[in-house]
PDB file of C-alpha atoms in Angstrom:
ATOM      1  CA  UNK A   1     -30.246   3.150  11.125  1.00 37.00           C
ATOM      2  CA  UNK A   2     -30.555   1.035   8.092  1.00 39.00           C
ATOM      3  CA  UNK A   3     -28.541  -2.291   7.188  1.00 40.00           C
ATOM      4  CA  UNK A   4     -25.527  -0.844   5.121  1.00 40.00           C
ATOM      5  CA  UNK A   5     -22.853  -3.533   5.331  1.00 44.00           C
ATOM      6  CA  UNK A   6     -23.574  -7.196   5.644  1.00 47.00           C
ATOM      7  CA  UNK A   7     -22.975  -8.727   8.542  1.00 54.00           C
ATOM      8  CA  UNK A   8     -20.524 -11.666   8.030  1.00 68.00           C
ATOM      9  CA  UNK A   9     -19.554 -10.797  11.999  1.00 78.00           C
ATOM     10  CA  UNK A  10     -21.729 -12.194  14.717  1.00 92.00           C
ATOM     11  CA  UNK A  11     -19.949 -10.024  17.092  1.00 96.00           C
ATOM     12  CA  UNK A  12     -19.843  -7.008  15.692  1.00 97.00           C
ATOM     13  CA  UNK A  13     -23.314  -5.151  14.652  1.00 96.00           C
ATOM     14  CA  UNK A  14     -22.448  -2.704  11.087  1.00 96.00           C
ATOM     15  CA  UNK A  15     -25.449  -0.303  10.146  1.00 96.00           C
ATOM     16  CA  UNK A  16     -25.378   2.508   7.790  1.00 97.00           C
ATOM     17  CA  UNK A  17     -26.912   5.648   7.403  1.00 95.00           C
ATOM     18  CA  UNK A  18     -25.895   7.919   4.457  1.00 97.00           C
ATOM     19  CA  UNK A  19     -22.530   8.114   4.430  1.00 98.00           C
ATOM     20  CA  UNK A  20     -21.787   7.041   8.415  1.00 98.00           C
ATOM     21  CA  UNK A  21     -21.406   3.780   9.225  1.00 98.00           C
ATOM     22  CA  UNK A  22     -21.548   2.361  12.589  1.00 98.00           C
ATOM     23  CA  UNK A  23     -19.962  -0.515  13.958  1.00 98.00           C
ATOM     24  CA  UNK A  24     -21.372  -1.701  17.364  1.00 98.00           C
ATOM     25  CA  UNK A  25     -19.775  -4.530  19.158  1.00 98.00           C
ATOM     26  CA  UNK A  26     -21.880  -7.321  20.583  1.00 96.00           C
ATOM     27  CA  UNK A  27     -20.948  -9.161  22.803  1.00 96.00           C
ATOM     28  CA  UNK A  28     -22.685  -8.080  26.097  1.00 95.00           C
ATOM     29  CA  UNK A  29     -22.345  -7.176  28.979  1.00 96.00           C
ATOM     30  CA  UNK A  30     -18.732  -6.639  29.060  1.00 97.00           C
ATOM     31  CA  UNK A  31     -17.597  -7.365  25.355  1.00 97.00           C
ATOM     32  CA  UNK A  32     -14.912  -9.169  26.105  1.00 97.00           C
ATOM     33  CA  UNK A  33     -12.134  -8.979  23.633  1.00 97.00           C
ATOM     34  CA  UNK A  34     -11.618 -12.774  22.613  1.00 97.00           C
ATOM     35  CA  UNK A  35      -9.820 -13.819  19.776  1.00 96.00           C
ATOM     36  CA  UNK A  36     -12.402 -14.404  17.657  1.00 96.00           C
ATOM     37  CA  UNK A  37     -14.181 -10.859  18.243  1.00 97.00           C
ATOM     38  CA  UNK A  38     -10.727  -9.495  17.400  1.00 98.00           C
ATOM     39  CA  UNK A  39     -10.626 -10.701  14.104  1.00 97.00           C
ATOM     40  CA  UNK A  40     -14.083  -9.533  13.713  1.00 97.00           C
ATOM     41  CA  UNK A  41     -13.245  -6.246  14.224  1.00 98.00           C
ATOM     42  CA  UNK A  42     -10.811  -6.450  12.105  1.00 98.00           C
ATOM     43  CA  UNK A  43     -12.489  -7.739   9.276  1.00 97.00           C
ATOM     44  CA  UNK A  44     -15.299  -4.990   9.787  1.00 97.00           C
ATOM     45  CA  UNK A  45     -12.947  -2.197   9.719  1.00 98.00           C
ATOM     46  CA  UNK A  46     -11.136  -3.518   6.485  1.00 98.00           C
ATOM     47  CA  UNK A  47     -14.372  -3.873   4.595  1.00 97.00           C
ATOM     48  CA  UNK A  48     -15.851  -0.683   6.083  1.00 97.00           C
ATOM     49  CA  UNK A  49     -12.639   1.288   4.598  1.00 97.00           C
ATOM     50  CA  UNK A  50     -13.059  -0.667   1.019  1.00 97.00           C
ATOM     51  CA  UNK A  51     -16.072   0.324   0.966  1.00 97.00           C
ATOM     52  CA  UNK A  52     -16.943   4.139  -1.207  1.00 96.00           C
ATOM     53  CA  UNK A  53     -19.721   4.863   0.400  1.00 97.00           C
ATOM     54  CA  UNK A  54     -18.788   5.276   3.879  1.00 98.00           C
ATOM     55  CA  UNK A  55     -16.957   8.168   5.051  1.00 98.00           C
ATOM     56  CA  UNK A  56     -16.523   8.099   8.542  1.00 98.00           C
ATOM     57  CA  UNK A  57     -17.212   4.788  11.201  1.00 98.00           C
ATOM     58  CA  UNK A  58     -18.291   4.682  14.474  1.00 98.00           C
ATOM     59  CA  UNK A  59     -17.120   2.392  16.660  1.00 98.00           C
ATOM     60  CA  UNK A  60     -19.218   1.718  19.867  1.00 98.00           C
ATOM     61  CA  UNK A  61     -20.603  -1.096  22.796  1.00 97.00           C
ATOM     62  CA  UNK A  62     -23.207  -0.096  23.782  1.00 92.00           C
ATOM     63  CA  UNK A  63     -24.003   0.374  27.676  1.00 97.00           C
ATOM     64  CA  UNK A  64     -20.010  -1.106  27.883  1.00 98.00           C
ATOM     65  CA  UNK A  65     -17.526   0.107  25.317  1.00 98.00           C
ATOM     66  CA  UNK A  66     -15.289  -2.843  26.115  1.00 98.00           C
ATOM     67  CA  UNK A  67     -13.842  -3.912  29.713  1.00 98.00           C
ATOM     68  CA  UNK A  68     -10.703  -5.410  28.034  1.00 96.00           C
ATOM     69  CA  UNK A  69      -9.759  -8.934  26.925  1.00 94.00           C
ATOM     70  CA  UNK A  70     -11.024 -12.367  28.447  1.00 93.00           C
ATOM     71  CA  UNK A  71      -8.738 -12.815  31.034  1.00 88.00           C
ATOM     72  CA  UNK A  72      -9.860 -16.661  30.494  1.00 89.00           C
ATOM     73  CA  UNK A  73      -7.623 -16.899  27.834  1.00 92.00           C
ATOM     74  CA  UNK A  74      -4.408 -15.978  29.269  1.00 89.00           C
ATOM     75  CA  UNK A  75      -3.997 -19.536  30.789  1.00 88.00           C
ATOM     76  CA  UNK A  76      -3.257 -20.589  27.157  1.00 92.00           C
ATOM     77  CA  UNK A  77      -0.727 -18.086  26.531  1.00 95.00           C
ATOM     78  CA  UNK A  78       1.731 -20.101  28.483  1.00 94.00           C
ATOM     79  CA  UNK A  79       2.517 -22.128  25.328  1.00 96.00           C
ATOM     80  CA  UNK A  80       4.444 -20.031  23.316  1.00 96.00           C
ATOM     81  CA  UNK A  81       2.632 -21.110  19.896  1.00 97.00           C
ATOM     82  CA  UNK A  82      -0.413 -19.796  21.195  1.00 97.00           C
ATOM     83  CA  UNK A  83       1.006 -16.266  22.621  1.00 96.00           C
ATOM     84  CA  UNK A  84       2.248 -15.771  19.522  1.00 97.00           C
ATOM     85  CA  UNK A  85      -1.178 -16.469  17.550  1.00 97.00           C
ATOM     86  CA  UNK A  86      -3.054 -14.201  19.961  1.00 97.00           C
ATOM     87  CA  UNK A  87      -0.608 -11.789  19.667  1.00 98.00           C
ATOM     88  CA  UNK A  88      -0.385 -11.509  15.817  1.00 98.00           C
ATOM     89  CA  UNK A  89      -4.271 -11.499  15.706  1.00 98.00           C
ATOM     90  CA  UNK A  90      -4.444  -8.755  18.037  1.00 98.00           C
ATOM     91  CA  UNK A  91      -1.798  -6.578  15.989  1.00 98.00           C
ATOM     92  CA  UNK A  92      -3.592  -7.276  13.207  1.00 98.00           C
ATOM     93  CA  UNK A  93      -6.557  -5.526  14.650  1.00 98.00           C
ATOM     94  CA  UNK A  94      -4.770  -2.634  15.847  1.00 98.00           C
ATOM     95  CA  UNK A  95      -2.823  -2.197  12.457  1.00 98.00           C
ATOM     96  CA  UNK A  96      -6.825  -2.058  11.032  1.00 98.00           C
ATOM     97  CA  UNK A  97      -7.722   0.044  12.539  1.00 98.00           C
ATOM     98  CA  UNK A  98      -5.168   2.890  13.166  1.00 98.00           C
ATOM     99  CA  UNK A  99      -4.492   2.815   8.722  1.00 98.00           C
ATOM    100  CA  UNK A 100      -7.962   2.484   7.858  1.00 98.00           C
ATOM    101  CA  UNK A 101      -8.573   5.173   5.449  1.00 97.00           C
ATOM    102  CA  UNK A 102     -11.628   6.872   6.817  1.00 97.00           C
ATOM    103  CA  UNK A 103     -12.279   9.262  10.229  1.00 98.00           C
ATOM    104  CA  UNK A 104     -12.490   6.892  13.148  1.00 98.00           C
ATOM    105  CA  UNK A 105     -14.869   7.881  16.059  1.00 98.00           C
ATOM    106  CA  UNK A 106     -15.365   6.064  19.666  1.00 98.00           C
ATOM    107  CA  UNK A 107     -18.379   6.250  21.312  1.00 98.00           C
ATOM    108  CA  UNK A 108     -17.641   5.350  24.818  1.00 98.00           C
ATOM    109  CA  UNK A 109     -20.078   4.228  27.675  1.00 98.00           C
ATOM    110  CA  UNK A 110     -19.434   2.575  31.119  1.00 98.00           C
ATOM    111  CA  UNK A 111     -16.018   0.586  31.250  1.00 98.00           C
ATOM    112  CA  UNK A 112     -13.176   1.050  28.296  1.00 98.00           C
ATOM    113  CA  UNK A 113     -10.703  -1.125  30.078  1.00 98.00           C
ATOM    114  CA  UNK A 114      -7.497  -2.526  28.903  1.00 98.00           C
ATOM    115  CA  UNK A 115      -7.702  -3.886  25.313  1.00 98.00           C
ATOM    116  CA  UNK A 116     -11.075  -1.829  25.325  1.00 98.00           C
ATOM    117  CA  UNK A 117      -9.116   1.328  26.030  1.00 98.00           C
ATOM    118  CA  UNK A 118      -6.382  -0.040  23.108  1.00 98.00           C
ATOM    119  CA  UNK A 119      -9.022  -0.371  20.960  1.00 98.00           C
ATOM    120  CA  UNK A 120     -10.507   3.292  21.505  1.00 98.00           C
ATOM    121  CA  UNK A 121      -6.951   4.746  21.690  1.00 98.00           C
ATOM    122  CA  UNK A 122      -6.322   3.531  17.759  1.00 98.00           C
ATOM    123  CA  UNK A 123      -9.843   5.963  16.443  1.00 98.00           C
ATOM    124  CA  UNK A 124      -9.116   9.284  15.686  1.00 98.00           C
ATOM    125  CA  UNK A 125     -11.525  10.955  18.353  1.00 98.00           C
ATOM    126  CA  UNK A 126     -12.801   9.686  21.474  1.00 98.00           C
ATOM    127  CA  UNK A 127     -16.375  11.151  22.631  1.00 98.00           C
ATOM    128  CA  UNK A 128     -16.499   9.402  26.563  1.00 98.00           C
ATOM    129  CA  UNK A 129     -19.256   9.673  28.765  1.00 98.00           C
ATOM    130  CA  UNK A 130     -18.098  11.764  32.370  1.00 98.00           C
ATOM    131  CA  UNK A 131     -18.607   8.584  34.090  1.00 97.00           C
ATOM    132  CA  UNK A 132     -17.085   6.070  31.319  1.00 98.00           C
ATOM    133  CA  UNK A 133     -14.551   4.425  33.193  1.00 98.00           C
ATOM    134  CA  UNK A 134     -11.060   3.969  32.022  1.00 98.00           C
ATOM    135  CA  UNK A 135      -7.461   2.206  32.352  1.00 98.00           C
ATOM    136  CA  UNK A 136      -5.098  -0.184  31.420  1.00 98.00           C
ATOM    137  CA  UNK A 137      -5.041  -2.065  34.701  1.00 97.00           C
ATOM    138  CA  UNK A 138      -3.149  -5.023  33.016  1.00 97.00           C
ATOM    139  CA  UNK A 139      -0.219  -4.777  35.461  1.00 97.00           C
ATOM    140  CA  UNK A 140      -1.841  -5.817  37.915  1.00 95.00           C
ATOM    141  CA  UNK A 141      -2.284  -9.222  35.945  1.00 94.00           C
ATOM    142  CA  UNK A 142       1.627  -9.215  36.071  1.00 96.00           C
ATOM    143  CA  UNK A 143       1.570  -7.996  32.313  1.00 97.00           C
ATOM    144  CA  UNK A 144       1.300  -5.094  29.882  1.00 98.00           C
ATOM    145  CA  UNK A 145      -0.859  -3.232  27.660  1.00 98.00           C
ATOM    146  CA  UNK A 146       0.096  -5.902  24.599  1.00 97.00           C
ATOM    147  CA  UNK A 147      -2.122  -4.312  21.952  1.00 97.00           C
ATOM    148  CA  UNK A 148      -0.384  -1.564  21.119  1.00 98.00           C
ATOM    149  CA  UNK A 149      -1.520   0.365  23.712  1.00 98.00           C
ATOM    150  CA  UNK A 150       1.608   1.426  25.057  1.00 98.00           C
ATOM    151  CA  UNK A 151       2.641   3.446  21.759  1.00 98.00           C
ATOM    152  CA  UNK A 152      -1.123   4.921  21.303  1.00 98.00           C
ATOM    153  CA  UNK A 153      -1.102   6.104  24.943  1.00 98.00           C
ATOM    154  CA  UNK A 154       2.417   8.058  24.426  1.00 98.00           C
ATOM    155  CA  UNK A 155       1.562   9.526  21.624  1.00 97.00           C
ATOM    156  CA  UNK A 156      -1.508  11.109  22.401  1.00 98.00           C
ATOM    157  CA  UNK A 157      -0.468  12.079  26.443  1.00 98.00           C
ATOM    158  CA  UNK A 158       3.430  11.827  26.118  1.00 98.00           C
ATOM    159  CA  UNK A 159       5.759   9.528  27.919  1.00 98.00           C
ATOM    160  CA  UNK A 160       5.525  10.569  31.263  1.00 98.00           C
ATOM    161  CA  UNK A 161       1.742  10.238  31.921  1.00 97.00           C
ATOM    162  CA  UNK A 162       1.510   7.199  29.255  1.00 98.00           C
ATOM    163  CA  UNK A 163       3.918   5.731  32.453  1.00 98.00           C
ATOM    164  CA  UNK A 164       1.967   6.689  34.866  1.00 98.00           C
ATOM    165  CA  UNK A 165      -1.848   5.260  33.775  1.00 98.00           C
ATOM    166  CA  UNK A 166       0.423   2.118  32.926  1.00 98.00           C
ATOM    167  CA  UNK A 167       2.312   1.443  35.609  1.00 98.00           C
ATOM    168  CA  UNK A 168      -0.038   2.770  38.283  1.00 97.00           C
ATOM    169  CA  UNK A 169      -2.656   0.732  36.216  1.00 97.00           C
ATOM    170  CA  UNK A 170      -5.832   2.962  37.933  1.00 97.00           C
ATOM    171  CA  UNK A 171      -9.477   2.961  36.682  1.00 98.00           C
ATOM    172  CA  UNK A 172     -10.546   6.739  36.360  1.00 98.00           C
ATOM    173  CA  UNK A 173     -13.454   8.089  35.190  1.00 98.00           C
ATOM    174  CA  UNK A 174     -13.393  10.217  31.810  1.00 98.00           C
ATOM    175  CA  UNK A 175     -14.258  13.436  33.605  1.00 98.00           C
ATOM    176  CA  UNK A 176     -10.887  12.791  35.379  1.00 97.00           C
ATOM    177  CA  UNK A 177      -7.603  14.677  34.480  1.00 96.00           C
ATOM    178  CA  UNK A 178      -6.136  11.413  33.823  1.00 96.00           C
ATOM    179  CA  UNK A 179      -8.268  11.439  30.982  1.00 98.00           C
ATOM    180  CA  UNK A 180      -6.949  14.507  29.480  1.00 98.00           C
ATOM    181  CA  UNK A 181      -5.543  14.223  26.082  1.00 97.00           C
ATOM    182  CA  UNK A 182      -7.187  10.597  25.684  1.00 98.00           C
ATOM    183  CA  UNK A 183     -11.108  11.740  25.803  1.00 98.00           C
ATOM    184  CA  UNK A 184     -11.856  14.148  22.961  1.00 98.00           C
ATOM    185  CA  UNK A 185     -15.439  15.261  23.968  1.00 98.00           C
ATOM    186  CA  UNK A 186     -17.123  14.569  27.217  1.00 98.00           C
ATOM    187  CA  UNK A 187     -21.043  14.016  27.438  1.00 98.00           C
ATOM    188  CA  UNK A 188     -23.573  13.262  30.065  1.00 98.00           C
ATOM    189  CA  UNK A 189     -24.252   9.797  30.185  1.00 98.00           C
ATOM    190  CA  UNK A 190     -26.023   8.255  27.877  1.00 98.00           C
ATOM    191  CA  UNK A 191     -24.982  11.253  25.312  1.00 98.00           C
ATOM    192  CA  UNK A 192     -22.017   9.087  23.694  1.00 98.00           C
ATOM    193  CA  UNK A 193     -23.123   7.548  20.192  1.00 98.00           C
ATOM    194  CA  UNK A 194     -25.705  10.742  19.902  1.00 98.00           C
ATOM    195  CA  UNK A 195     -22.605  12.868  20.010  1.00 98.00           C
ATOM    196  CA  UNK A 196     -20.192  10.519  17.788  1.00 98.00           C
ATOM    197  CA  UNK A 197     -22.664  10.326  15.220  1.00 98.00           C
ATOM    198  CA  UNK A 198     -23.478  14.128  14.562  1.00 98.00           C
ATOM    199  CA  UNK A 199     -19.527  14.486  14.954  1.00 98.00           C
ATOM    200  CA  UNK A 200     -18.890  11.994  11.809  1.00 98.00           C
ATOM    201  CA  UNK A 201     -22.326  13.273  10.508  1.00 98.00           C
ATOM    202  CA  UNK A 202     -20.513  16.531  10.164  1.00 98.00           C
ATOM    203  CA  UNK A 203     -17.202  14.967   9.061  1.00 98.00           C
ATOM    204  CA  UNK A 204     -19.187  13.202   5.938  1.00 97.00           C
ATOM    205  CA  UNK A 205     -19.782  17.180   4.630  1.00 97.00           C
ATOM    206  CA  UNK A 206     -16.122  17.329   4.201  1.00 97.00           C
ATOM    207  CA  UNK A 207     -14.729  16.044   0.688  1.00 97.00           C
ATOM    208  CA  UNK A 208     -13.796  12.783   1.747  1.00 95.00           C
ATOM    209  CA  UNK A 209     -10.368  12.609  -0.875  1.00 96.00           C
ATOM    210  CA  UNK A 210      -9.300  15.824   1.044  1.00 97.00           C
ATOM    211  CA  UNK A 211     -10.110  13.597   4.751  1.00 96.00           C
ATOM    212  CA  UNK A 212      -8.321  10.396   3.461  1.00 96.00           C
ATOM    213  CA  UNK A 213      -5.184  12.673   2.528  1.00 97.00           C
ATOM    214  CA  UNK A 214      -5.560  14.411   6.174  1.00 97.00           C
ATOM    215  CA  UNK A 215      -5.754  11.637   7.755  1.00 97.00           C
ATOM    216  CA  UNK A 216      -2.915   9.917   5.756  1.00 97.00           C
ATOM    217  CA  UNK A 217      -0.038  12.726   6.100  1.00 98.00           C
ATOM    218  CA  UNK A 218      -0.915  12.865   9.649  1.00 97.00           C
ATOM    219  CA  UNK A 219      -0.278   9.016  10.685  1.00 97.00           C
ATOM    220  CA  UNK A 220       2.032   8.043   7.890  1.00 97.00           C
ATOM    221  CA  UNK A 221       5.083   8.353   9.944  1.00 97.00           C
ATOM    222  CA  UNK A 222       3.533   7.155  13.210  1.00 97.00           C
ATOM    223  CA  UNK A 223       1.983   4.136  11.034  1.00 98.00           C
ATOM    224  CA  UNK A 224       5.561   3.267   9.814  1.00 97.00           C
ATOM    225  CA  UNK A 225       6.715   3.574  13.618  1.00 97.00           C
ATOM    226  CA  UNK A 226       3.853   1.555  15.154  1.00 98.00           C
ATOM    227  CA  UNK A 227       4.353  -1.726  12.540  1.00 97.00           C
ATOM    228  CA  UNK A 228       8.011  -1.394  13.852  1.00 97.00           C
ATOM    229  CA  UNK A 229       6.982  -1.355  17.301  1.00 98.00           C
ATOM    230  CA  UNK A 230       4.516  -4.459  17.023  1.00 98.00           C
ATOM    231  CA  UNK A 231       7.297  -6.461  16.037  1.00 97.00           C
ATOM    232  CA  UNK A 232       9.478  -5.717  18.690  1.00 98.00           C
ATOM    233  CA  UNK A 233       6.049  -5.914  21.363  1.00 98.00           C
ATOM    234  CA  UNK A 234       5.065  -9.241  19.701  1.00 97.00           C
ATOM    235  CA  UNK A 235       8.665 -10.694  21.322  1.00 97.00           C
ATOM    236  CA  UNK A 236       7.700  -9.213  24.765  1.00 97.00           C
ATOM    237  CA  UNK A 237       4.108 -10.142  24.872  1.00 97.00           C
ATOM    238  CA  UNK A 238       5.020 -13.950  23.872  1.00 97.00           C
ATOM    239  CA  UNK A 239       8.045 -13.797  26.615  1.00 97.00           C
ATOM    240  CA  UNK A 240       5.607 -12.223  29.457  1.00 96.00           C
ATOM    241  CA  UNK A 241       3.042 -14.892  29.380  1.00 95.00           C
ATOM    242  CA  UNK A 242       6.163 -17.392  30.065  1.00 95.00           C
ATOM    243  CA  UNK A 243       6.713 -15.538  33.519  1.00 96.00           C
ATOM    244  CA  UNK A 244       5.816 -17.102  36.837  1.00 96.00           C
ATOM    245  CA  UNK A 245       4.277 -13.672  37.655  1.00 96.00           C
ATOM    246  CA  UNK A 246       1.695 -14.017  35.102  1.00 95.00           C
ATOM    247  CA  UNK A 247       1.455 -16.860  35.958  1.00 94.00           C
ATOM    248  CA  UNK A 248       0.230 -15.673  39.507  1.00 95.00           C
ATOM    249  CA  UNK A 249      -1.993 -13.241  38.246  1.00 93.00           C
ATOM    250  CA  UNK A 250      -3.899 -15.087  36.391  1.00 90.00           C
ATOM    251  CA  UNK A 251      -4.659 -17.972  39.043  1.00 93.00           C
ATOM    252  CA  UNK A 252      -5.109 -14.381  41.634  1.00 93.00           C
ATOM    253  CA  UNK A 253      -7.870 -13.310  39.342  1.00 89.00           C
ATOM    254  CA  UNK A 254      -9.410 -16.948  38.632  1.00 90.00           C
ATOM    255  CA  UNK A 255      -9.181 -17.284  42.680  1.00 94.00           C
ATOM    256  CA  UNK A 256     -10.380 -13.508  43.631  1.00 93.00           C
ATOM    257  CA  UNK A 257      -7.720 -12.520  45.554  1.00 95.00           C
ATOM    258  CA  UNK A 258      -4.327 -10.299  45.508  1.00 95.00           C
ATOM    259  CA  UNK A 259      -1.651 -11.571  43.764  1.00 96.00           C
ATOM    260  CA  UNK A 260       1.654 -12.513  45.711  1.00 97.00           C
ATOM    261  CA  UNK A 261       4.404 -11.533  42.894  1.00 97.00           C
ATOM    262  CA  UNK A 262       7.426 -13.298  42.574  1.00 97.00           C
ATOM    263  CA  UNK A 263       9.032 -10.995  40.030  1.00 97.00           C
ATOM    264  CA  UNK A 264      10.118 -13.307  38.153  1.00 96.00           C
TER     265      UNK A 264
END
């Protein structure tokens, strides 16, 4: 593909070719979602939907879509100040990218875990490989899916099963039936980002007013409900990370070993 954006981002990779753009994050092996790859995310999607000539984006990892956020920040998140900063930069991203203005495809290889599967779960279609793993495993850090996640993963699965992959917090494979309703298109391994682009490929033969209005009747309700619901997650996130039990998992997962809960 040829350079079609510049690349302000050092974590985040944009190349265009005709009308597709992809955006590849960097940040090997795992890509880690820190805060500063957050806001590059964010700031690629924004200029990728100001920008005419793209029509559809691509969002991909590489060999890992994204195994979820850097537990090494949650330490931090024990001052309130900072919760809330990590919190409103995350929202921020997820706001991006669920209103930007253009089809949104994920191309998903090996793990899409957490704040990876958050990030996947805000694109309009999801093309997994069989054995892409998945899961929003964050309870057993002694938190929750603070990204959004838990509003994506309803609305695309329903309550009942959005409870389950949350509160069971299990990795499953996108083959699985777990995956159901989350993974679009399955592909061999290896097959992802082929199969994303010749999906947004074909998208980019649509008339792209007639896409953005698609796209926009669809979401606009579910837009206006998701803002709401940040605000009220953005209180619940910042009061989590003040609990002794995530407390405990995070000094379990620094330590490699179960964590002994407290519930409190």
């Amino acid at each position: 593909m040829s350079e079609g954006l510049s690349r302000p981002w050092p974590l985040v990779q944009a190349e265009q070719e005709g009308a597709v753009l992809l955006l590849r994050i960097s940040a090997p092996p795992l890509n880690l979602l820190t805060q500063t790859l957050r806001r590059e995310i964010r700031e690629a999607i924004e200029k990728a939907g100001s920008n005419k000539s793209v029509r559809a984006v691509i969002l991909t990892g590489g060999a890992n879509f994204c195994a979820g956020a850097d537990l090494k920040e949650f330490e931090g998140r024990s001052d309130p100040v900072m919760a809330e900063s990590h919190c409103r930069n995350g929202h921020a991203m997820t706001l991006a990218l669920a209103a930007i203005n253009k089809p949104l495809i994920a191309a998903i290889e090996g793990a899409c875990l957490g704040g990876g599967l958050e990030l996947a779960l805000c694109c309009d279609r999801r093309v997994a490989a069989t054995n892409a793993r998945l899961g929003l495993p964050e309870i057993s850090r002694g938190v929750f899916p603070g990204t959004g996640g838990i509003k994506l993963l309803e609305r695309l699965v329903g309550p009942s099963r959005a409870k389950q992959v949350m509160m069971e917090g299990d990795i499953f494979d996108a083959s699985s039936s777990l995956a159901d309703g989350i993974v679009d298109e399955r592909v061999a391994p290896g097959q992802a980002l082929e199969k994303a682009i010749e999906l947004g490929r074909r998208l980019t033969e649509r008339s792209g007013p007639a896409l953005q209005t698609i796209k926009w009747l669809t979401d606009i309700a579910f837009l206006d409900e998701l803002a709401r619901y940040l605000e009220t997650e953005r209180a619940e996130y910042i009061q989590c990370y003040q609990r002794a039990d995530s407390a405990e998992g995070w000094r379990a997962f620094r330590e490699k070993r179960p964590p002994l809960w407290t519930h409190s």
